[in-house]
JSON list of C-alpha atoms in Angstrom, two decimals:
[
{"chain": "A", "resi": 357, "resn": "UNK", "atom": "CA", "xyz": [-15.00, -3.23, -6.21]},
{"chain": "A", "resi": 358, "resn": "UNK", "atom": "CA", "xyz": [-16.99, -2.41, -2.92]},
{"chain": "A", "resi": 359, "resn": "UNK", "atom": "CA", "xyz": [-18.84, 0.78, -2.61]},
{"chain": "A", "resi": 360, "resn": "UNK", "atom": "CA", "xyz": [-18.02, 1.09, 0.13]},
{"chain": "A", "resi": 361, "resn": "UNK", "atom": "CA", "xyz": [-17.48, -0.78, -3.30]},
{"chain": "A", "resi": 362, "resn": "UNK", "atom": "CA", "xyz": [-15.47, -3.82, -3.37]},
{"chain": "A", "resi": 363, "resn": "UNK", "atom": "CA", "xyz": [-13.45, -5.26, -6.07]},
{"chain": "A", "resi": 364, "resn": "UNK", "atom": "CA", "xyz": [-12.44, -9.41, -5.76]},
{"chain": "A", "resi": 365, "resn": "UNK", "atom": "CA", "xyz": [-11.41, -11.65, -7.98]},
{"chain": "A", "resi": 366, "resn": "UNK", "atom": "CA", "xyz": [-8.78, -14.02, -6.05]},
{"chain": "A", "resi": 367, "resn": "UNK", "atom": "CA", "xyz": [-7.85, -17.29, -7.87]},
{"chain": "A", "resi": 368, "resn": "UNK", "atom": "CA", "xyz": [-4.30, -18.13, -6.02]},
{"chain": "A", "resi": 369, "resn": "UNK", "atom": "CA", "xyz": [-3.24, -20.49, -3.26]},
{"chain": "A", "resi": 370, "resn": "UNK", "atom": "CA", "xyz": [-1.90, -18.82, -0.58]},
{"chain": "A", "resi": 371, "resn": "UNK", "atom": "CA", "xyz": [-1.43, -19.92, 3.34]},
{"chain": "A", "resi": 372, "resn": "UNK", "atom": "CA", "xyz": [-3.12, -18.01, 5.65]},
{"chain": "A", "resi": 373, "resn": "UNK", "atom": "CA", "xyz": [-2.06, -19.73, 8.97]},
{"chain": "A", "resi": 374, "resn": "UNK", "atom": "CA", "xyz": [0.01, -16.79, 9.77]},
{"chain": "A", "resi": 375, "resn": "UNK", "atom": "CA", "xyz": [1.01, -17.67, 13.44]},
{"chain": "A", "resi": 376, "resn": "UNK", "atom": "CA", "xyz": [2.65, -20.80, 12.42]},
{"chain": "A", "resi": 377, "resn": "UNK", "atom": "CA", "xyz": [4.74, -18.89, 9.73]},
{"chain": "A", "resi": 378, "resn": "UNK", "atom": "CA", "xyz": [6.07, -16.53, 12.74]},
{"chain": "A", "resi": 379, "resn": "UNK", "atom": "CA", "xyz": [6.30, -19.25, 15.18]},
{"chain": "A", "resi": 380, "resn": "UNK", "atom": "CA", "xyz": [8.93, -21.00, 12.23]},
{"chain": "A", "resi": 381, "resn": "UNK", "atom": "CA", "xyz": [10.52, -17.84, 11.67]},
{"chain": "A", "resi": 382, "resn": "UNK", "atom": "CA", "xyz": [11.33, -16.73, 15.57]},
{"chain": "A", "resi": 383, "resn": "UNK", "atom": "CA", "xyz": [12.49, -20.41, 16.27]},
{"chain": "A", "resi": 384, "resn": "UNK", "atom": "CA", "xyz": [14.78, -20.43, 13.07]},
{"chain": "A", "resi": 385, "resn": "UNK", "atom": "CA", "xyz": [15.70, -16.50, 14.47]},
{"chain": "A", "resi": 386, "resn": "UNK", "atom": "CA", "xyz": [17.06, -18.27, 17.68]},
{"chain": "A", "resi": 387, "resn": "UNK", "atom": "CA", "xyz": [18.73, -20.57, 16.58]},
{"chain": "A", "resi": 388, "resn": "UNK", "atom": "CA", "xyz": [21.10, -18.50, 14.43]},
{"chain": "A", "resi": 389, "resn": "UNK", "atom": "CA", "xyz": [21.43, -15.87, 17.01]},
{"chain": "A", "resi": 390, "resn": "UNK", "atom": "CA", "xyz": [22.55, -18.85, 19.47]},
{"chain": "A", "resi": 391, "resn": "UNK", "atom": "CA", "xyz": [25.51, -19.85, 16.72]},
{"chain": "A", "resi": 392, "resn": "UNK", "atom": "CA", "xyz": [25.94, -16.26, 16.75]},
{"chain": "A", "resi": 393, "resn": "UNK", "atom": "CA", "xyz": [25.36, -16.10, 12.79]},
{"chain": "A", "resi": 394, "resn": "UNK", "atom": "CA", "xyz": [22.98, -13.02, 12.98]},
{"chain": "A", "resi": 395, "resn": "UNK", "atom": "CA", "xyz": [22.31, -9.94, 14.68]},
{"chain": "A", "resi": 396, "resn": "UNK", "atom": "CA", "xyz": [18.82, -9.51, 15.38]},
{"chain": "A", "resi": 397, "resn": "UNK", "atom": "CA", "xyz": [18.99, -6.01, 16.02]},
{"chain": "A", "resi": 398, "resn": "UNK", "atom": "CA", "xyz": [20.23, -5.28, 12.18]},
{"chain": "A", "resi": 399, "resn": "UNK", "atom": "CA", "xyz": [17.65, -8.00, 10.92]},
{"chain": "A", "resi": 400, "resn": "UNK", "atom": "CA", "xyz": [14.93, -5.48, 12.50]},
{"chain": "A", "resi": 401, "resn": "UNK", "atom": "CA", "xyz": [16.85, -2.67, 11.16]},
{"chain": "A", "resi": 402, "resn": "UNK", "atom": "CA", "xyz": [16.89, -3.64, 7.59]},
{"chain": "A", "resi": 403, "resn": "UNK", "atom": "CA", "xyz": [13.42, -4.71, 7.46]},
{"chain": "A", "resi": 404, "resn": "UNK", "atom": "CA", "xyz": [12.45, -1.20, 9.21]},
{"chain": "A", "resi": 405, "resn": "UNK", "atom": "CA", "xyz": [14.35, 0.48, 6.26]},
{"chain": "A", "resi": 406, "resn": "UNK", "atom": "CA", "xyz": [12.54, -1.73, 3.32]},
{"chain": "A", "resi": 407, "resn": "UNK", "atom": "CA", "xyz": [9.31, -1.48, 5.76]},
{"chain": "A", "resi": 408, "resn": "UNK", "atom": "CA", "xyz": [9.40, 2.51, 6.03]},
{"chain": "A", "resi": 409, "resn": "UNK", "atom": "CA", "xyz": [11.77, 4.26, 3.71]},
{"chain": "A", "resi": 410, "resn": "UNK", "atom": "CA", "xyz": [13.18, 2.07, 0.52]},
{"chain": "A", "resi": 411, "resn": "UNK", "atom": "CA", "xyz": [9.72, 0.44, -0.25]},
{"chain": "A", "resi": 412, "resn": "UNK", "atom": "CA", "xyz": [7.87, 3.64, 0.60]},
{"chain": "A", "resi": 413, "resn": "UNK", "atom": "CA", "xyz": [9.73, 6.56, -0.55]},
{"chain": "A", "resi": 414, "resn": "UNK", "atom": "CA", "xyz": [9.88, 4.60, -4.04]},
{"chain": "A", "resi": 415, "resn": "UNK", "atom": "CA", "xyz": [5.72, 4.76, -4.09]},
{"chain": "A", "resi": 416, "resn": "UNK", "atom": "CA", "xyz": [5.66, 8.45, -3.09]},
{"chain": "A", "resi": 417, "resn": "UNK", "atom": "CA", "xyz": [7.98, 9.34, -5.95]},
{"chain": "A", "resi": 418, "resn": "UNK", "atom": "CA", "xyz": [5.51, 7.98, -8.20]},
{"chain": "A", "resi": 419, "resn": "UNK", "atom": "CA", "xyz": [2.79, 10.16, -6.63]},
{"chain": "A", "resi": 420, "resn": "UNK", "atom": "CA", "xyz": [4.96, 12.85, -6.60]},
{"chain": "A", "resi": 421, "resn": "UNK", "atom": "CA", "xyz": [5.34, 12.59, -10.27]},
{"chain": "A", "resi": 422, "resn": "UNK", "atom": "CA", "xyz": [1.63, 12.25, -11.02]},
{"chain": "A", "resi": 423, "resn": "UNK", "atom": "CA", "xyz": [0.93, 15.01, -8.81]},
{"chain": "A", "resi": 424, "resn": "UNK", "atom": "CA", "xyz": [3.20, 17.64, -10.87]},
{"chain": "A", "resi": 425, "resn": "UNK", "atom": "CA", "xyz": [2.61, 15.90, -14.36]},
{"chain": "A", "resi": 426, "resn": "UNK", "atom": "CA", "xyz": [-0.30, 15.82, -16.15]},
{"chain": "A", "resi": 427, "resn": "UNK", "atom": "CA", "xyz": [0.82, 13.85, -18.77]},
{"chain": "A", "resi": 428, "resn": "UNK", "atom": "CA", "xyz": [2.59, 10.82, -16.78]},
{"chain": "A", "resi": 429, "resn": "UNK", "atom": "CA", "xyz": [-0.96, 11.34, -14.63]},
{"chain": "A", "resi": 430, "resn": "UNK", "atom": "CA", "xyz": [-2.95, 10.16, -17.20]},
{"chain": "A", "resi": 431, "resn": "UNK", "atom": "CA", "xyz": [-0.17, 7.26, -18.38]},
{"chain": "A", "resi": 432, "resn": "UNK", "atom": "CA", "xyz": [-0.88, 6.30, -14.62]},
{"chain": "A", "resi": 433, "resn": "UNK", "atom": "CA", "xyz": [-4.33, 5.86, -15.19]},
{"chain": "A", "resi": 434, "resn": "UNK", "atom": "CA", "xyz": [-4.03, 4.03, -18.80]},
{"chain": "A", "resi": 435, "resn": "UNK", "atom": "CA", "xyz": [-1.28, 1.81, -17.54]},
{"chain": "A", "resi": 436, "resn": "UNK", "atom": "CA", "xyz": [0.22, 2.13, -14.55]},
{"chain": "A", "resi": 437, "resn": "UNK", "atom": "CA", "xyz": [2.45, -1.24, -14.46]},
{"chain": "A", "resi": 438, "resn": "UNK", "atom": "CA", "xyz": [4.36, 0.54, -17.33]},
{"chain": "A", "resi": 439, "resn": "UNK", "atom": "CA", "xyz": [4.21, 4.15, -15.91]},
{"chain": "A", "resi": 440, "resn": "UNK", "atom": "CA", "xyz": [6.17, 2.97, -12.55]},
{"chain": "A", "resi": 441, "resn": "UNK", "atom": "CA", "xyz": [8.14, 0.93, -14.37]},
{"chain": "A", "resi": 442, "resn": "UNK", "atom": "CA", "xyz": [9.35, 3.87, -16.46]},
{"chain": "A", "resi": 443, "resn": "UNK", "atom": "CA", "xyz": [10.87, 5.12, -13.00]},
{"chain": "A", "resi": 444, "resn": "UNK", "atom": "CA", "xyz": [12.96, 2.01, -12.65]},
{"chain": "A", "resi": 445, "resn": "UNK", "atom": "CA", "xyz": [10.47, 0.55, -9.55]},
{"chain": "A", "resi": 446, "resn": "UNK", "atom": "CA", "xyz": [9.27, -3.03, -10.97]},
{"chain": "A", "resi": 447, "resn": "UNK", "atom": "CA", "xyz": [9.92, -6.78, -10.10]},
{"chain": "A", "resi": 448, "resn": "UNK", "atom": "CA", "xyz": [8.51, -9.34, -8.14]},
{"chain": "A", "resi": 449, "resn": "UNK", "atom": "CA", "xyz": [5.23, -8.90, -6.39]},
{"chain": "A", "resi": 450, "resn": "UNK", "atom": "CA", "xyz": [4.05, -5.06, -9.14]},
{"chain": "A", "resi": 451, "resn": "UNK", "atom": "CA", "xyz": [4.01, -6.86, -12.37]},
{"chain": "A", "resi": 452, "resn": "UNK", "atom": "CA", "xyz": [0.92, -6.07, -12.82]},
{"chain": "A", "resi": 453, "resn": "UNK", "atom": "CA", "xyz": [-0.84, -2.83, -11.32]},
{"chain": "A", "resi": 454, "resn": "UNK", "atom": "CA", "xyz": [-3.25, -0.16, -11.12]},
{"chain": "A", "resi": 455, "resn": "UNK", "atom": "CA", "xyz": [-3.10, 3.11, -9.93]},
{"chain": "A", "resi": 456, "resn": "UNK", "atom": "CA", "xyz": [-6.96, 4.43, -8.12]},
{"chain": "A", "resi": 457, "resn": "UNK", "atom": "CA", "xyz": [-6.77, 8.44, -7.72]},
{"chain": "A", "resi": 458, "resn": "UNK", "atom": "CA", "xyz": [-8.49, 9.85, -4.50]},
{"chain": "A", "resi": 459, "resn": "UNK", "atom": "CA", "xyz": [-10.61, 12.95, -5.21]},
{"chain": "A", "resi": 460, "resn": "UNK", "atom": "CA", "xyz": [-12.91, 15.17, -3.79]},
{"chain": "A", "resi": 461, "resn": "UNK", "atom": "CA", "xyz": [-15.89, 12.23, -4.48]},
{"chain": "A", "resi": 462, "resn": "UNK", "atom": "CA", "xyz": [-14.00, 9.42, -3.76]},
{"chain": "A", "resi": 463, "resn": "UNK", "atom": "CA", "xyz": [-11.41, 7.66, -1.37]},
{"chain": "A", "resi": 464, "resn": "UNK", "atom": "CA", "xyz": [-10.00, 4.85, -2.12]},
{"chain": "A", "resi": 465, "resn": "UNK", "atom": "CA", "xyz": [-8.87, 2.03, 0.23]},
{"chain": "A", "resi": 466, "resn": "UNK", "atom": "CA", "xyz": [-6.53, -1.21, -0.70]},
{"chain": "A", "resi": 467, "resn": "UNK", "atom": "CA", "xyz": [-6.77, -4.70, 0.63]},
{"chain": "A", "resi": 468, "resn": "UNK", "atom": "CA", "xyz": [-6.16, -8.45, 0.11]},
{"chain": "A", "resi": 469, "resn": "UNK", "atom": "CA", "xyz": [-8.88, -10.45, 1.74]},
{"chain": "A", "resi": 470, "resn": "UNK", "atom": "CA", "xyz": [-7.35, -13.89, 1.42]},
{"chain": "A", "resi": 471, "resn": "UNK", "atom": "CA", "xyz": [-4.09, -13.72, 2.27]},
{"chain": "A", "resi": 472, "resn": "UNK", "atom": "CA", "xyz": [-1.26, -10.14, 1.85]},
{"chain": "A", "resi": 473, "resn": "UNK", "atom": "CA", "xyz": [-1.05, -9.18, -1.87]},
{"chain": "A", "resi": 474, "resn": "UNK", "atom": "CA", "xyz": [1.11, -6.11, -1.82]},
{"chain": "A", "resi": 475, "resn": "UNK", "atom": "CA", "xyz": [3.10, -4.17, -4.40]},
{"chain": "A", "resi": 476, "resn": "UNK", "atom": "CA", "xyz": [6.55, -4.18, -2.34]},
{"chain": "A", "resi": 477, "resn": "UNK", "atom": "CA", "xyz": [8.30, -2.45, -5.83]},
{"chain": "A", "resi": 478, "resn": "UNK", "atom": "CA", "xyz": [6.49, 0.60, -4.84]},
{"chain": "A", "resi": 479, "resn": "UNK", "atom": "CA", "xyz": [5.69, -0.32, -1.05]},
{"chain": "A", "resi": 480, "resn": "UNK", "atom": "CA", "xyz": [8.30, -1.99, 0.42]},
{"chain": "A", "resi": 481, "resn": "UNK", "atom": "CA", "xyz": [7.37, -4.80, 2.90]},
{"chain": "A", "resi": 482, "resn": "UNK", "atom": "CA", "xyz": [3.64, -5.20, 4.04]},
{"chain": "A", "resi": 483, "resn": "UNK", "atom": "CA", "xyz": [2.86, -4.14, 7.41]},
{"chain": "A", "resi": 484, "resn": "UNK", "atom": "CA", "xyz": [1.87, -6.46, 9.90]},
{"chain": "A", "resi": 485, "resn": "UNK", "atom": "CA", "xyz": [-1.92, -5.14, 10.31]},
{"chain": "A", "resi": 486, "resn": "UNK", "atom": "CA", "xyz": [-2.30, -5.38, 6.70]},
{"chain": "A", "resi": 487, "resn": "UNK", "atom": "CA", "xyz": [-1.87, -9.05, 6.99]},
{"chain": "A", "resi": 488, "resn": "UNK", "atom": "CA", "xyz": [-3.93, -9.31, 10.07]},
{"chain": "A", "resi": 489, "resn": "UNK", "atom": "CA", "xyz": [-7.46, -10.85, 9.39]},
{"chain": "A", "resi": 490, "resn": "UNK", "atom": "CA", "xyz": [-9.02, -8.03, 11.24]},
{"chain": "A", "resi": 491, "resn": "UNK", "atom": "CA", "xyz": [-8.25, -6.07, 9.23]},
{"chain": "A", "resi": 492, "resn": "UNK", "atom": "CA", "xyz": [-8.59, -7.99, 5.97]},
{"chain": "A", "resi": 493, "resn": "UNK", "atom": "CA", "xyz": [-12.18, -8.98, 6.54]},
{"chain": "A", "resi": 494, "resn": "UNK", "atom": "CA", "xyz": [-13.23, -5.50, 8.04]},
{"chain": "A", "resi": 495, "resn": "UNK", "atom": "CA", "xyz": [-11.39, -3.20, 5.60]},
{"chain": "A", "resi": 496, "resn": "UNK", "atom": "CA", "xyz": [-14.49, -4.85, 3.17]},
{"chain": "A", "resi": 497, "resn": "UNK", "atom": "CA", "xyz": [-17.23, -4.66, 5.62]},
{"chain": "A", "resi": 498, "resn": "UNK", "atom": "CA", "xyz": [-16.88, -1.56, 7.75]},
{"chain": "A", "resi": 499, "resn": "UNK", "atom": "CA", "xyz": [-14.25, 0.17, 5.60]},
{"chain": "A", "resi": 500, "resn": "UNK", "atom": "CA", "xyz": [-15.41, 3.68, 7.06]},
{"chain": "A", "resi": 501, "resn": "UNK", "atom": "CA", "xyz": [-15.17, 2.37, 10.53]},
{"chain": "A", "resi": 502, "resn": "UNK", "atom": "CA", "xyz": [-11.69, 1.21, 9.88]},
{"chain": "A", "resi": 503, "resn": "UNK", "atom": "CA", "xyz": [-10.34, 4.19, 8.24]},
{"chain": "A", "resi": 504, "resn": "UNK", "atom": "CA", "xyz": [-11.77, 6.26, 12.01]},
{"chain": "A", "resi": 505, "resn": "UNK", "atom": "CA", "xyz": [-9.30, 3.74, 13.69]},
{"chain": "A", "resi": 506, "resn": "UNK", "atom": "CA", "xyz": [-6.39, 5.01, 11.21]},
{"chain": "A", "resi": 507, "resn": "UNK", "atom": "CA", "xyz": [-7.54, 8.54, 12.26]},
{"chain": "A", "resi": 508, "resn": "UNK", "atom": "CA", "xyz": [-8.95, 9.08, 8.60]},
{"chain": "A", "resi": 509, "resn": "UNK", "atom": "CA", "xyz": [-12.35, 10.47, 9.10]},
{"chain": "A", "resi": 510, "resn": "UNK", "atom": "CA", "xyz": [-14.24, 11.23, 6.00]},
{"chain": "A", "resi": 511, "resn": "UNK", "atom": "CA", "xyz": [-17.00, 13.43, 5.10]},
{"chain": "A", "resi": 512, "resn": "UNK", "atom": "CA", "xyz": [-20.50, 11.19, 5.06]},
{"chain": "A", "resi": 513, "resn": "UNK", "atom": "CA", "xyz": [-21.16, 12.03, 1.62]},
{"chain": "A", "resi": 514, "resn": "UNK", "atom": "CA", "xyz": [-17.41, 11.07, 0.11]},
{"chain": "A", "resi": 515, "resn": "UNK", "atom": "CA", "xyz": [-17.75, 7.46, -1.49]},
{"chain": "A", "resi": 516, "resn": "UNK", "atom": "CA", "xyz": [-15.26, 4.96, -0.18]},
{"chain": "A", "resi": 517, "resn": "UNK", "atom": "CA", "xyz": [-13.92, 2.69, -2.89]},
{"chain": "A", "resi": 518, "resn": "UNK", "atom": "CA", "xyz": [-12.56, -0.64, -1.69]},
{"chain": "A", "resi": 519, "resn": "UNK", "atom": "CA", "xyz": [-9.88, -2.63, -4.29]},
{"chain": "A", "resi": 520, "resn": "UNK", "atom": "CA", "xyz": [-8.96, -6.60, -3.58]},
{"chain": "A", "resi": 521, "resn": "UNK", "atom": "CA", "xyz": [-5.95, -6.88, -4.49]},
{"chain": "A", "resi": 522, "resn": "UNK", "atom": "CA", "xyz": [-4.42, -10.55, -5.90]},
{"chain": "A", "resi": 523, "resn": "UNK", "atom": "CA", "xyz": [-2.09, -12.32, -6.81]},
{"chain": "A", "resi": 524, "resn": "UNK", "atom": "CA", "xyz": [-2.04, -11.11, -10.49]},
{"chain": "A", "resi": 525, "resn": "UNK", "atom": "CA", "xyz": [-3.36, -7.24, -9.86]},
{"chain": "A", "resi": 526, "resn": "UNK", "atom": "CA", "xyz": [-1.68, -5.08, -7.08]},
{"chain": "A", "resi": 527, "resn": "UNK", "atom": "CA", "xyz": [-3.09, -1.14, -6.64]},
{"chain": "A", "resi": 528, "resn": "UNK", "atom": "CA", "xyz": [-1.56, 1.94, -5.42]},
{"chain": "A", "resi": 529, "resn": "UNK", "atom": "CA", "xyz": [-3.72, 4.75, -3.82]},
{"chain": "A", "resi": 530, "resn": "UNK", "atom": "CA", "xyz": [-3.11, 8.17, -5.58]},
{"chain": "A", "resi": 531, "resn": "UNK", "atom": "CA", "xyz": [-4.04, 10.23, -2.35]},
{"chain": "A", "resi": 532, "resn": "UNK", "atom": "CA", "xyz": [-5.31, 13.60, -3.24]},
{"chain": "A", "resi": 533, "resn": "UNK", "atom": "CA", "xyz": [-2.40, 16.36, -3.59]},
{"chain": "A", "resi": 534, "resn": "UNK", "atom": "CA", "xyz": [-2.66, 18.93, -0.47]},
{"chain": "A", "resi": 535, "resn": "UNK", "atom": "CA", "xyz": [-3.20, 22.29, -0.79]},
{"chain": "A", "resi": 536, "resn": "UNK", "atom": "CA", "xyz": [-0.28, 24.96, -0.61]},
{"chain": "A", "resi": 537, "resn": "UNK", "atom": "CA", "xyz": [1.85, 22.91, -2.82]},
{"chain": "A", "resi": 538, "resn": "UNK", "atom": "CA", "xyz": [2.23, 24.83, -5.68]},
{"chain": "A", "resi": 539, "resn": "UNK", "atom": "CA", "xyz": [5.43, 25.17, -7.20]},
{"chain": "A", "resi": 540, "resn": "UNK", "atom": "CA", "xyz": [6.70, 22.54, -4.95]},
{"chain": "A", "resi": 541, "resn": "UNK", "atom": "CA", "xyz": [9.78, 19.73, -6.21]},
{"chain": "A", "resi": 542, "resn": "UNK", "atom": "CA", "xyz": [9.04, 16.20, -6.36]},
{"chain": "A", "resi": 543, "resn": "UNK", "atom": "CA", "xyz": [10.94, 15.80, -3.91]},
{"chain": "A", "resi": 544, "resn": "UNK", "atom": "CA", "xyz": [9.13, 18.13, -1.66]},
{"chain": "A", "resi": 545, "resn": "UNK", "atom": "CA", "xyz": [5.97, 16.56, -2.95]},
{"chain": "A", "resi": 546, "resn": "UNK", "atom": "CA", "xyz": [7.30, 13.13, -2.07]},
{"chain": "A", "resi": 547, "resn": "UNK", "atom": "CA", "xyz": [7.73, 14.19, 1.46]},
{"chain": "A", "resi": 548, "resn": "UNK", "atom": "CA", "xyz": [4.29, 14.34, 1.89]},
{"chain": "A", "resi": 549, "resn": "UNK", "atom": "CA", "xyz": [3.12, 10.77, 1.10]},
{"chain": "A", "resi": 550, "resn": "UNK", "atom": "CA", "xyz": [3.22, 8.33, 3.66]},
{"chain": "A", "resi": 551, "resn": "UNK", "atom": "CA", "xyz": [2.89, 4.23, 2.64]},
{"chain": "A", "resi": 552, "resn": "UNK", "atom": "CA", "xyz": [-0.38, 4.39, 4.93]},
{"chain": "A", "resi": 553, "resn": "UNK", "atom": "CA", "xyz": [-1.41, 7.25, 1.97]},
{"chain": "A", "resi": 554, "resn": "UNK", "atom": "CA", "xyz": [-1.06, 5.06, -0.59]},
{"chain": "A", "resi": 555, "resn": "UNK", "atom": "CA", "xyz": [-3.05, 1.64, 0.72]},
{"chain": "A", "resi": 556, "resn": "UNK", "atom": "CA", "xyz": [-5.17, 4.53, 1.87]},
{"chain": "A", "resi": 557, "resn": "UNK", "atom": "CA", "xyz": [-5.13, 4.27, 5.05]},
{"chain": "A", "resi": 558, "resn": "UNK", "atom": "CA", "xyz": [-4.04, 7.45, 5.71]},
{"chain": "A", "resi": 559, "resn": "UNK", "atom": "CA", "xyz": [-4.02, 11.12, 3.98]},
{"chain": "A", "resi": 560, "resn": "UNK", "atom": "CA", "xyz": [-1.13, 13.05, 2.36]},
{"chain": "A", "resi": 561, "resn": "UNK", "atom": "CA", "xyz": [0.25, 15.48, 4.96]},
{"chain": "A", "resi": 562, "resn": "UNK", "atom": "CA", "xyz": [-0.37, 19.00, 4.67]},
{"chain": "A", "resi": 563, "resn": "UNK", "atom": "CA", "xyz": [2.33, 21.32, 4.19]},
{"chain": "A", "resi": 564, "resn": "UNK", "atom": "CA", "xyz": [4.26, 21.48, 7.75]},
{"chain": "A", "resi": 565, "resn": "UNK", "atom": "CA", "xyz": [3.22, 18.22, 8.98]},
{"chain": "A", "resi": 566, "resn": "UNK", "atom": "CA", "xyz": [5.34, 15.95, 6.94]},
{"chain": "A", "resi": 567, "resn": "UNK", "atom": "CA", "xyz": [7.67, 14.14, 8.86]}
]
């Protein structure tokens, strides 16, 4: 944990060469939209859906929950790999994971400093800055500075909490619940939580702002 707390504990081989990866990727992209075996325009529209809205809206259902139940809350806190998977969101990549709640003290903040540890059961697929080493070495040294770039700017007294995630420990930001939002459905809740929200990132939108 980093305080601007950081918490690392990385013991996994991962390659970091990123570049290389994408240069594979767009050569092996041409070459099958040459035979005329793919479409690249629904490739980019099915990883915008798992990107933005499957991956996403799975996470923000778990907020949602935890938000309007005290009870599965608390389960969240105890164990969360068990308290997602009791919504039906588990597999590959959140076996294992822990749920960090923002409050009025303390904002939390996600990374993966070696390589792109993500929870895509609750998340979808990582964005690209979250893989970018800017980011990844910056979230850890200027995490405050960072969040202004998001357009997150905190009060100078809240404590920013930064978590490492790894290969065997993935966490999900619990952003604080906005205000007006009594009574609301989970669903209405859920509206409100962006994936930015829960890396942390970004804040839950206020009531009217939700997109």
């Amino acid at each position: 944990m980093h305080d601007d707390d950081h918490h690392h504990d990385h013991d996994h081989d991962h390659d970091n060469r990123y570049t290389d990866m994408q240069a594979r990727v767009r050569a092996l992209e041409t070459v099958l939209t040459e035979k005329g075996l793919i479409d690249p325009a629904a490739i980019d529209a099915i990883v915008e859906t798992y990107e933005t809205m499957v991956g996403p809206r799975n996470g923000a259902r778990v907020v949602a929950r935890a938000w309007g139940d005290p009870a599965y809350a608390e389960w969240l806190r105890r164990d969360a790999t068990a308290a997602i998977a009791s919504l039906g969101y588990t597999g590959r990549q959140g076996e294992h994971m822990r749920a960090v709640f923002n409050t009025d003290e303390t904002h939390n903040l996600v990374v993966c400093t070696l390589c792109s540890c993500y929870p895509w059961s609750v998340l979808g697929l990582p964005p690209v800055w979250y893989k970018a080493p800017a980011y990844r070495s910056r979230a850890v040294i200027d995490p405050r500075g960072v969040l202004a770039e998001f357009g997150v700017t905190l009060p100078e007294d809240k404590k920013i909490r930064v978590w490492d995630s790894t290969a065997e420990l993935r966490y999900l930001v619990i952003p604080e619940r906005p205000a007006g939002t009594d009574g609301w459905s989970e669903e209405q809740l859920a509206d409100l939580v962006s994936r930015d929200a829960m890396i942390g990132t970004g804040l839950a939108a206020a009531p009217g702002d939700a997109s």
